[in-house]
Amino acid sequence: MTIPTRMSLHGFIATAPQLNFVGSGAARFYARVGVEHYRKEADGSFTKLDSTFHDLVAYAKTAERAYARFAVGDNFVAAGYINEYEVDRNGRVEAREEFVARRIGHDVART
C-alpha cells in the first residue's frame, strides 16, 4: 500500500483572518499568507529572499476552527490543493489562484 500524500503549504498569516459564509451557508475562512524563501549559498549558508504572498481559504468546520485559532503572525502548515479561477475586473479577465486548505494547523517547528 502506498502512503497517501497531498499538496502542502507552510508560511505565516499575513492579514487578519476573515470568516464569512458562502451561498450554501457553509463557513469560509480567508487570509492572505506569506511564504518565506531562502537561497543556499556555495559556502552552505542561506540568504533570505523576499517573501511571496498568496490567498488561503478553508471551508465548513475547518474554516470555523481556523478562524478561532489563527492570528496575524502565526506560522502554519496546511494540506490541500490549488484552486485556479478567473475574475472579471472592469471588463478585464484576471487569472487568480488560491490554496484551499483541507487540513491546517500551527507549525510546531516554528511556533
Tab-separated table of N, CA and C in Angstrom:
chain	number	residue	atom	x	y	z
A	1	MET	N	0.843	-1.171	0.000
A	1	MET	CA	0.000	0.000	0.000
A	1	MET	C	0.897	1.247	0.000
A	2	THR	N	0.545	2.246	-0.791
A	2	THR	CA	1.338	3.469	-0.834
A	2	THR	C	0.861	4.455	0.233
A	3	ILE	N	1.757	5.316	0.636
A	3	ILE	CA	1.424	6.343	1.621
A	3	ILE	C	0.634	7.443	0.923
A	4	PRO	N	-0.550	7.794	1.425
A	4	PRO	CA	-1.330	8.865	0.789
A	4	PRO	C	-0.681	10.222	1.074
A	5	THR	N	-0.475	10.990	0.033
A	5	THR	CA	0.120	12.315	0.187
A	5	THR	C	-0.790	13.364	-0.427
A	6	ARG	N	-0.540	14.624	-0.079
A	6	ARG	CA	-1.334	15.734	-0.571
A	6	ARG	C	-0.417	16.946	-0.669
A	7	MET	N	-0.764	17.881	-1.550
A	7	MET	CA	-0.014	19.122	-1.675
A	7	MET	C	-0.052	19.864	-0.347
A	8	SER	N	1.043	20.554	-0.006
A	8	SER	CA	1.062	21.295	1.246
A	8	SER	C	1.623	22.697	1.049
A	9	LEU	N	1.369	23.537	2.025
A	9	LEU	CA	1.848	24.917	2.023
A	9	LEU	C	2.178	25.273	3.457
A	10	HIS	N	3.326	25.917	3.663
A	10	HIS	CA	3.642	26.406	5.005
A	10	HIS	C	4.073	27.852	4.896
A	11	GLY	N	3.727	28.621	5.906
A	11	GLY	CA	4.047	30.037	5.886
A	11	GLY	C	3.533	30.710	7.138
A	12	PHE	N	3.166	31.992	7.002
A	12	PHE	CA	2.670	32.758	8.135
A	12	PHE	C	1.424	33.533	7.731
A	13	ILE	N	0.546	33.763	8.685
A	13	ILE	CA	-0.676	34.524	8.441
A	13	ILE	C	-0.275	35.998	8.343
A	14	ALA	N	-0.539	36.621	7.184
A	14	ALA	CA	-0.081	37.988	6.928
A	14	ALA	C	-1.165	39.039	7.163
A	15	THR	N	-2.429	38.673	7.032
A	15	THR	CA	-3.526	39.620	7.257
A	15	THR	C	-4.502	39.017	8.259
A	16	ALA	N	-5.295	39.870	8.860
A	16	ALA	CA	-6.290	39.391	9.824
A	16	ALA	C	-7.227	38.392	9.147
A	17	PRO	N	-7.365	37.198	9.706
A	17	PRO	CA	-8.280	36.215	9.121
A	17	PRO	C	-9.713	36.733	9.082
A	18	GLN	N	-10.443	36.297	8.056
A	18	GLN	CA	-11.844	36.672	7.894
A	18	GLN	C	-12.690	35.404	7.855
A	19	LEU	N	-13.883	35.486	8.396
A	19	LEU	CA	-14.841	34.388	8.322
A	19	LEU	C	-16.119	34.945	7.728
A	20	ASN	N	-16.541	34.359	6.608
A	20	ASN	CA	-17.826	34.718	6.027
A	20	ASN	C	-18.520	33.438	5.603
A	21	PHE	N	-19.651	33.563	4.940
A	21	PHE	CA	-20.434	32.379	4.603
A	21	PHE	C	-20.795	32.409	3.127
A	22	VAL	N	-20.654	31.270	2.459
A	22	VAL	CA	-20.978	31.147	1.039
A	22	VAL	C	-22.477	30.945	0.877
A	23	GLY	N	-22.950	30.958	-0.369
A	23	GLY	CA	-24.374	30.855	-0.661
A	23	GLY	C	-25.069	29.668	-0.028
A	24	SER	N	-24.365	28.562	0.122
A	24	SER	CA	-24.965	27.365	0.721
A	24	SER	C	-25.029	27.447	2.239
A	25	GLY	N	-24.428	28.506	2.806
A	25	GLY	CA	-24.422	28.665	4.257
A	25	GLY	C	-23.164	28.140	4.922
A	26	ALA	N	-22.272	27.511	4.154
A	26	ALA	CA	-21.035	26.972	4.713
A	26	ALA	C	-20.074	28.109	5.069
A	27	ALA	N	-19.352	27.925	6.162
A	27	ALA	CA	-18.356	28.907	6.584
A	27	ALA	C	-17.184	28.899	5.609
A	28	ARG	N	-16.590	30.096	5.400
A	28	ARG	CA	-15.412	30.251	4.539
A	28	ARG	C	-14.383	31.096	5.278
A	29	PHE	N	-13.199	30.532	5.514
A	29	PHE	CA	-12.073	31.222	6.131
A	29	PHE	C	-11.209	31.792	5.013
A	30	TYR	N	-10.736	33.034	5.190
A	30	TYR	CA	-9.833	33.639	4.221
A	30	TYR	C	-8.734	34.388	4.960
A	31	ALA	N	-7.512	34.229	4.476
A	31	ALA	CA	-6.391	35.031	4.966
A	31	ALA	C	-5.361	35.139	3.852
A	32	ARG	N	-4.677	36.254	3.833
A	32	ARG	CA	-3.530	36.427	2.954
A	32	ARG	C	-2.355	35.851	3.737
A	33	VAL	N	-1.574	34.980	3.118
A	33	VAL	CA	-0.470	34.323	3.812
A	33	VAL	C	0.849	34.631	3.109
A	34	GLY	N	1.900	34.627	3.883
A	34	GLY	CA	3.234	34.850	3.350
A	34	GLY	C	4.044	33.569	3.396
A	35	VAL	N	4.908	33.411	2.397
A	35	VAL	CA	5.805	32.262	2.336
A	35	VAL	C	7.231	32.798	2.232
A	36	GLU	N	8.070	32.420	3.177
A	36	GLU	CA	9.462	32.855	3.166
A	36	GLU	C	10.263	31.998	2.191
A	37	HIS	N	11.234	32.629	1.526
A	37	HIS	CA	12.091	31.923	0.580
A	37	HIS	C	13.551	32.167	0.931
A	38	TYR	N	14.372	31.149	0.729
A	38	TYR	CA	15.801	31.228	1.017
A	38	TYR	C	16.596	30.638	-0.142
A	39	ARG	N	17.809	31.128	-0.325
A	39	ARG	CA	18.716	30.584	-1.337
A	39	ARG	C	19.943	30.043	-0.612
A	40	LYS	N	20.311	28.813	-0.931
A	40	LYS	CA	21.506	28.221	-0.339
A	40	LYS	C	22.726	28.720	-1.100
A	41	GLU	N	23.700	29.211	-0.367
A	41	GLU	CA	24.927	29.746	-0.956
A	41	GLU	C	25.986	28.656	-1.054
A	42	ALA	N	27.022	28.915	-1.834
A	42	ALA	CA	28.094	27.939	-2.057
A	42	ALA	C	28.794	27.551	-0.750
A	43	ASP	N	28.868	28.482	0.208
A	43	ASP	CA	29.534	28.190	1.479
A	43	ASP	C	28.634	27.445	2.466
A	44	GLY	N	27.410	27.116	2.041
A	44	GLY	CA	26.479	26.379	2.895
A	44	GLY	C	25.532	27.256	3.684
A	45	SER	N	25.746	28.562	3.676
A	45	SER	CA	24.840	29.477	4.374
A	45	SER	C	23.596	29.724	3.526
A	46	PHE	N	22.620	30.386	4.125
A	46	PHE	CA	21.380	30.692	3.430
A	46	PHE	C	21.153	32.197	3.419
A	47	THR	N	20.680	32.695	2.294
A	47	THR	CA	20.317	34.096	2.153
A	47	THR	C	18.804	34.178	2.059
A	48	LYS	N	18.214	35.025	2.934
A	48	LYS	CA	16.762	35.188	2.899
A	48	LYS	C	16.378	36.054	1.709
A	49	LEU	N	15.401	35.594	0.932
A	49	LEU	CA	14.873	36.324	-0.215
A	49	LEU	C	13.542	36.964	0.177
A	50	ASP	N	12.953	37.715	-0.731
A	50	ASP	CA	11.649	38.324	-0.468
A	50	ASP	C	10.582	37.249	-0.294
A	51	SER	N	9.673	37.488	0.631
A	51	SER	CA	8.535	36.584	0.817
A	51	SER	C	7.548	36.793	-0.322
A	52	THR	N	6.785	35.752	-0.633
A	52	THR	CA	5.679	35.878	-1.580
A	52	THR	C	4.381	35.776	-0.793
A	53	PHE	N	3.304	36.332	-1.350
A	53	PHE	CA	2.029	36.371	-0.640
A	53	PHE	C	0.935	35.736	-1.495
A	54	HIS	N	0.055	34.993	-0.824
A	54	HIS	CA	-0.941	34.177	-1.517
A	54	HIS	C	-2.251	34.185	-0.740
A	55	ASP	N	-3.333	33.795	-1.405
A	55	ASP	CA	-4.640	33.657	-0.763
A	55	ASP	C	-4.795	32.234	-0.243
A	56	LEU	N	-5.271	32.108	0.989
A	56	LEU	CA	-5.550	30.810	1.580
A	56	LEU	C	-7.003	30.816	2.035
A	57	VAL	N	-7.728	29.763	1.704
A	57	VAL	CA	-9.121	29.611	2.132
A	57	VAL	C	-9.334	28.228	2.719
A	58	ALA	N	-10.367	28.116	3.530
A	58	ALA	CA	-10.818	26.823	4.055
A	58	ALA	C	-12.329	26.922	4.202
A	59	TYR	N	-12.992	25.784	4.232
A	59	TYR	CA	-14.453	25.772	4.274
A	59	TYR	C	-14.971	24.911	5.417
A	60	ALA	N	-16.231	25.138	5.767
A	60	ALA	CA	-17.000	24.346	6.734
A	60	ALA	C	-16.337	24.374	8.118
A	61	LYS	N	-16.266	23.235	8.787
A	61	LYS	CA	-15.717	23.174	10.146
A	61	LYS	C	-14.249	23.588	10.174
A	62	THR	N	-13.498	23.243	9.138
A	62	THR	CA	-12.094	23.651	9.077
A	62	THR	C	-11.994	25.169	9.109
A	63	ALA	N	-12.882	25.853	8.399
A	63	ALA	CA	-12.889	27.314	8.377
A	63	ALA	C	-13.176	27.875	9.767
A	64	GLU	N	-14.166	27.332	10.437
A	64	GLU	CA	-14.539	27.825	11.763
A	64	GLU	C	-13.404	27.619	12.763
A	65	ARG	N	-12.774	26.465	12.714
A	65	ARG	CA	-11.682	26.178	13.645
A	65	ARG	C	-10.462	27.033	13.350
A	66	ALA	N	-10.152	27.230	12.064
A	66	ALA	CA	-9.004	28.069	11.691
A	66	ALA	C	-9.234	29.505	12.146
A	67	TYR	N	-10.440	30.019	11.962
A	67	TYR	CA	-10.747	31.389	12.353
A	67	TYR	C	-10.599	31.573	13.865
A	68	ALA	N	-10.987	30.567	14.631
A	68	ALA	CA	-10.905	30.641	16.094
A	68	ALA	C	-9.463	30.547	16.602
A	69	ARG	N	-8.565	29.950	15.802
A	69	ARG	CA	-7.229	29.655	16.309
A	69	ARG	C	-6.094	30.495	15.726
A	70	PHE	N	-6.281	31.115	14.560
A	70	PHE	CA	-5.171	31.801	13.903
A	70	PHE	C	-5.268	33.315	14.010
A	71	ALA	N	-4.092	33.948	14.132
A	71	ALA	CA	-3.971	35.403	14.176
A	71	ALA	C	-2.786	35.813	13.306
A	72	VAL	N	-2.706	37.085	12.994
A	72	VAL	CA	-1.591	37.606	12.197
A	72	VAL	C	-0.268	37.214	12.854
A	73	GLY	N	0.643	36.711	12.046
A	73	GLY	CA	1.966	36.321	12.521
A	73	GLY	C	2.109	34.849	12.849
A	74	ASP	N	1.002	34.131	13.007
A	74	ASP	CA	1.082	32.702	13.310
A	74	ASP	C	1.671	31.942	12.136
A	75	ASN	N	2.531	30.970	12.446
A	75	ASN	CA	3.075	30.071	11.421
A	75	ASN	C	2.148	28.864	11.296
A	76	PHE	N	1.937	28.401	10.071
A	76	PHE	CA	1.002	27.305	9.829
A	76	PHE	C	1.584	26.303	8.836
A	77	VAL	N	0.996	25.127	8.845
A	77	VAL	CA	1.208	24.103	7.824
A	77	VAL	C	-0.178	23.688	7.369
A	78	ALA	N	-0.407	23.674	6.053
A	78	ALA	CA	-1.720	23.318	5.521
A	78	ALA	C	-1.565	22.259	4.426
A	79	ALA	N	-2.502	21.348	4.372
A	79	ALA	CA	-2.582	20.354	3.305
A	79	ALA	C	-3.849	20.626	2.522
A	80	GLY	N	-3.757	20.552	1.199
A	80	GLY	CA	-4.933	20.819	0.382
A	80	GLY	C	-4.599	20.834	-1.086
A	81	TYR	N	-5.111	21.836	-1.799
A	81	TYR	CA	-4.899	21.919	-3.238
A	81	TYR	C	-5.018	23.365	-3.708
A	82	ILE	N	-4.563	23.623	-4.920
A	82	ILE	CA	-4.658	24.951	-5.519
A	82	ILE	C	-5.906	25.018	-6.384
A	83	ASN	N	-6.706	26.058	-6.170
A	83	ASN	CA	-7.882	26.314	-6.992
A	83	ASN	C	-7.570	27.497	-7.898
A	84	GLU	N	-7.650	27.286	-9.195
A	84	GLU	CA	-7.432	28.360	-10.170
A	84	GLU	C	-8.789	28.837	-10.671
A	85	TYR	N	-8.941	30.160	-10.782
A	85	TYR	CA	-10.209	30.726	-11.227
A	85	TYR	C	-9.948	32.063	-11.910
A	86	GLU	N	-10.983	32.631	-12.516
A	86	GLU	CA	-10.862	33.916	-13.203
A	86	GLU	C	-11.809	34.926	-12.582
A	87	VAL	N	-11.373	36.202	-12.561
A	87	VAL	CA	-12.164	37.301	-12.024
A	87	VAL	C	-12.277	38.366	-13.106
A	88	ASP	N	-13.490	38.885	-13.299
A	88	ASP	CA	-13.710	39.965	-14.265
A	88	ASP	C	-13.561	41.296	-13.538
A	89	ARG	N	-12.505	42.044	-13.860
A	89	ARG	CA	-12.238	43.351	-13.251
A	89	ARG	C	-12.429	44.440	-14.298
A	90	ASN	N	-13.607	45.061	-14.274
A	90	ASN	CA	-13.912	46.143	-15.219
A	90	ASN	C	-13.709	45.717	-16.679
A	91	GLY	N	-14.216	44.536	-17.009
A	91	GLY	CA	-14.130	44.041	-18.377
A	91	GLY	C	-12.833	43.333	-18.714
A	92	ARG	N	-11.910	43.306	-17.783
A	92	ARG	CA	-10.628	42.626	-17.998
A	92	ARG	C	-10.596	41.354	-17.143
A	93	VAL	N	-10.361	40.212	-17.762
A	93	VAL	CA	-10.345	38.945	-17.043
A	93	VAL	C	-8.949	38.696	-16.483
A	94	GLU	N	-8.895	38.437	-15.172
A	94	GLU	CA	-7.629	38.151	-14.499
A	94	GLU	C	-7.643	36.715	-13.995
A	95	ALA	N	-6.537	35.995	-14.222
A	95	ALA	CA	-6.377	34.647	-13.680
A	95	ALA	C	-5.928	34.771	-12.232
A	96	ARG	N	-6.521	33.992	-11.358
A	96	ARG	CA	-6.201	34.013	-9.939
A	96	ARG	C	-6.036	32.584	-9.444
A	97	GLU	N	-5.419	32.456	-8.288
A	97	GLU	CA	-5.329	31.154	-7.640
A	97	GLU	C	-5.370	31.338	-6.131
A	98	GLU	N	-5.844	30.302	-5.455
A	98	GLU	CA	-5.900	30.297	-4.003
A	98	GLU	C	-5.572	28.895	-3.526
A	99	PHE	N	-4.989	28.798	-2.344
A	99	PHE	CA	-4.728	27.494	-1.753
A	99	PHE	C	-5.921	27.147	-0.873
A	100	VAL	N	-6.551	26.023	-1.150
A	100	VAL	CA	-7.697	25.555	-0.371
A	100	VAL	C	-7.184	24.538	0.641
A	101	ALA	N	-7.242	24.905	1.913
A	101	ALA	CA	-6.741	24.037	2.980
A	101	ALA	C	-7.820	23.054	3.403
A	102	ARG	N	-7.520	21.789	3.261
A	102	ARG	CA	-8.407	20.744	3.784
A	102	ARG	C	-8.065	20.477	5.252
A	103	ARG	N	-6.787	20.640	5.558
A	103	ARG	CA	-6.277	20.489	6.913
A	103	ARG	C	-5.313	21.639	7.167
A	104	ILE	N	-5.340	22.200	8.374
A	104	ILE	CA	-4.448	23.291	8.704
A	104	ILE	C	-4.180	23.301	10.200
A	105	GLY	N	-2.948	23.613	10.552
A	105	GLY	CA	-2.591	23.683	11.968
A	105	GLY	C	-1.361	24.550	12.163
A	106	HIS	N	-1.060	24.846	13.396
A	106	HIS	CA	0.127	25.629	13.700
A	106	HIS	C	1.387	24.813	13.381
A	107	ASP	N	2.398	25.488	12.899
A	107	ASP	CA	3.682	24.855	12.567
A	107	ASP	C	4.489	24.751	13.862
A	108	VAL	N	4.486	23.586	14.480
A	108	VAL	CA	5.143	23.434	15.768
A	108	VAL	C	6.663	23.527	15.678
A	109	ALA	N	7.214	23.441	14.468
A	109	ALA	CA	8.652	23.632	14.310
A	109	ALA	C	9.032	25.102	14.445
A	110	ARG	N	8.049	26.000	14.279
A	110	ARG	CA	8.335	27.436	14.316
A	110	ARG	C	7.502	28.207	15.337
A	111	THR	N	6.496	27.595	15.897
A	111	THR	CA	5.619	28.298	16.833
A	111	THR	C	5.855	27.809	18.243
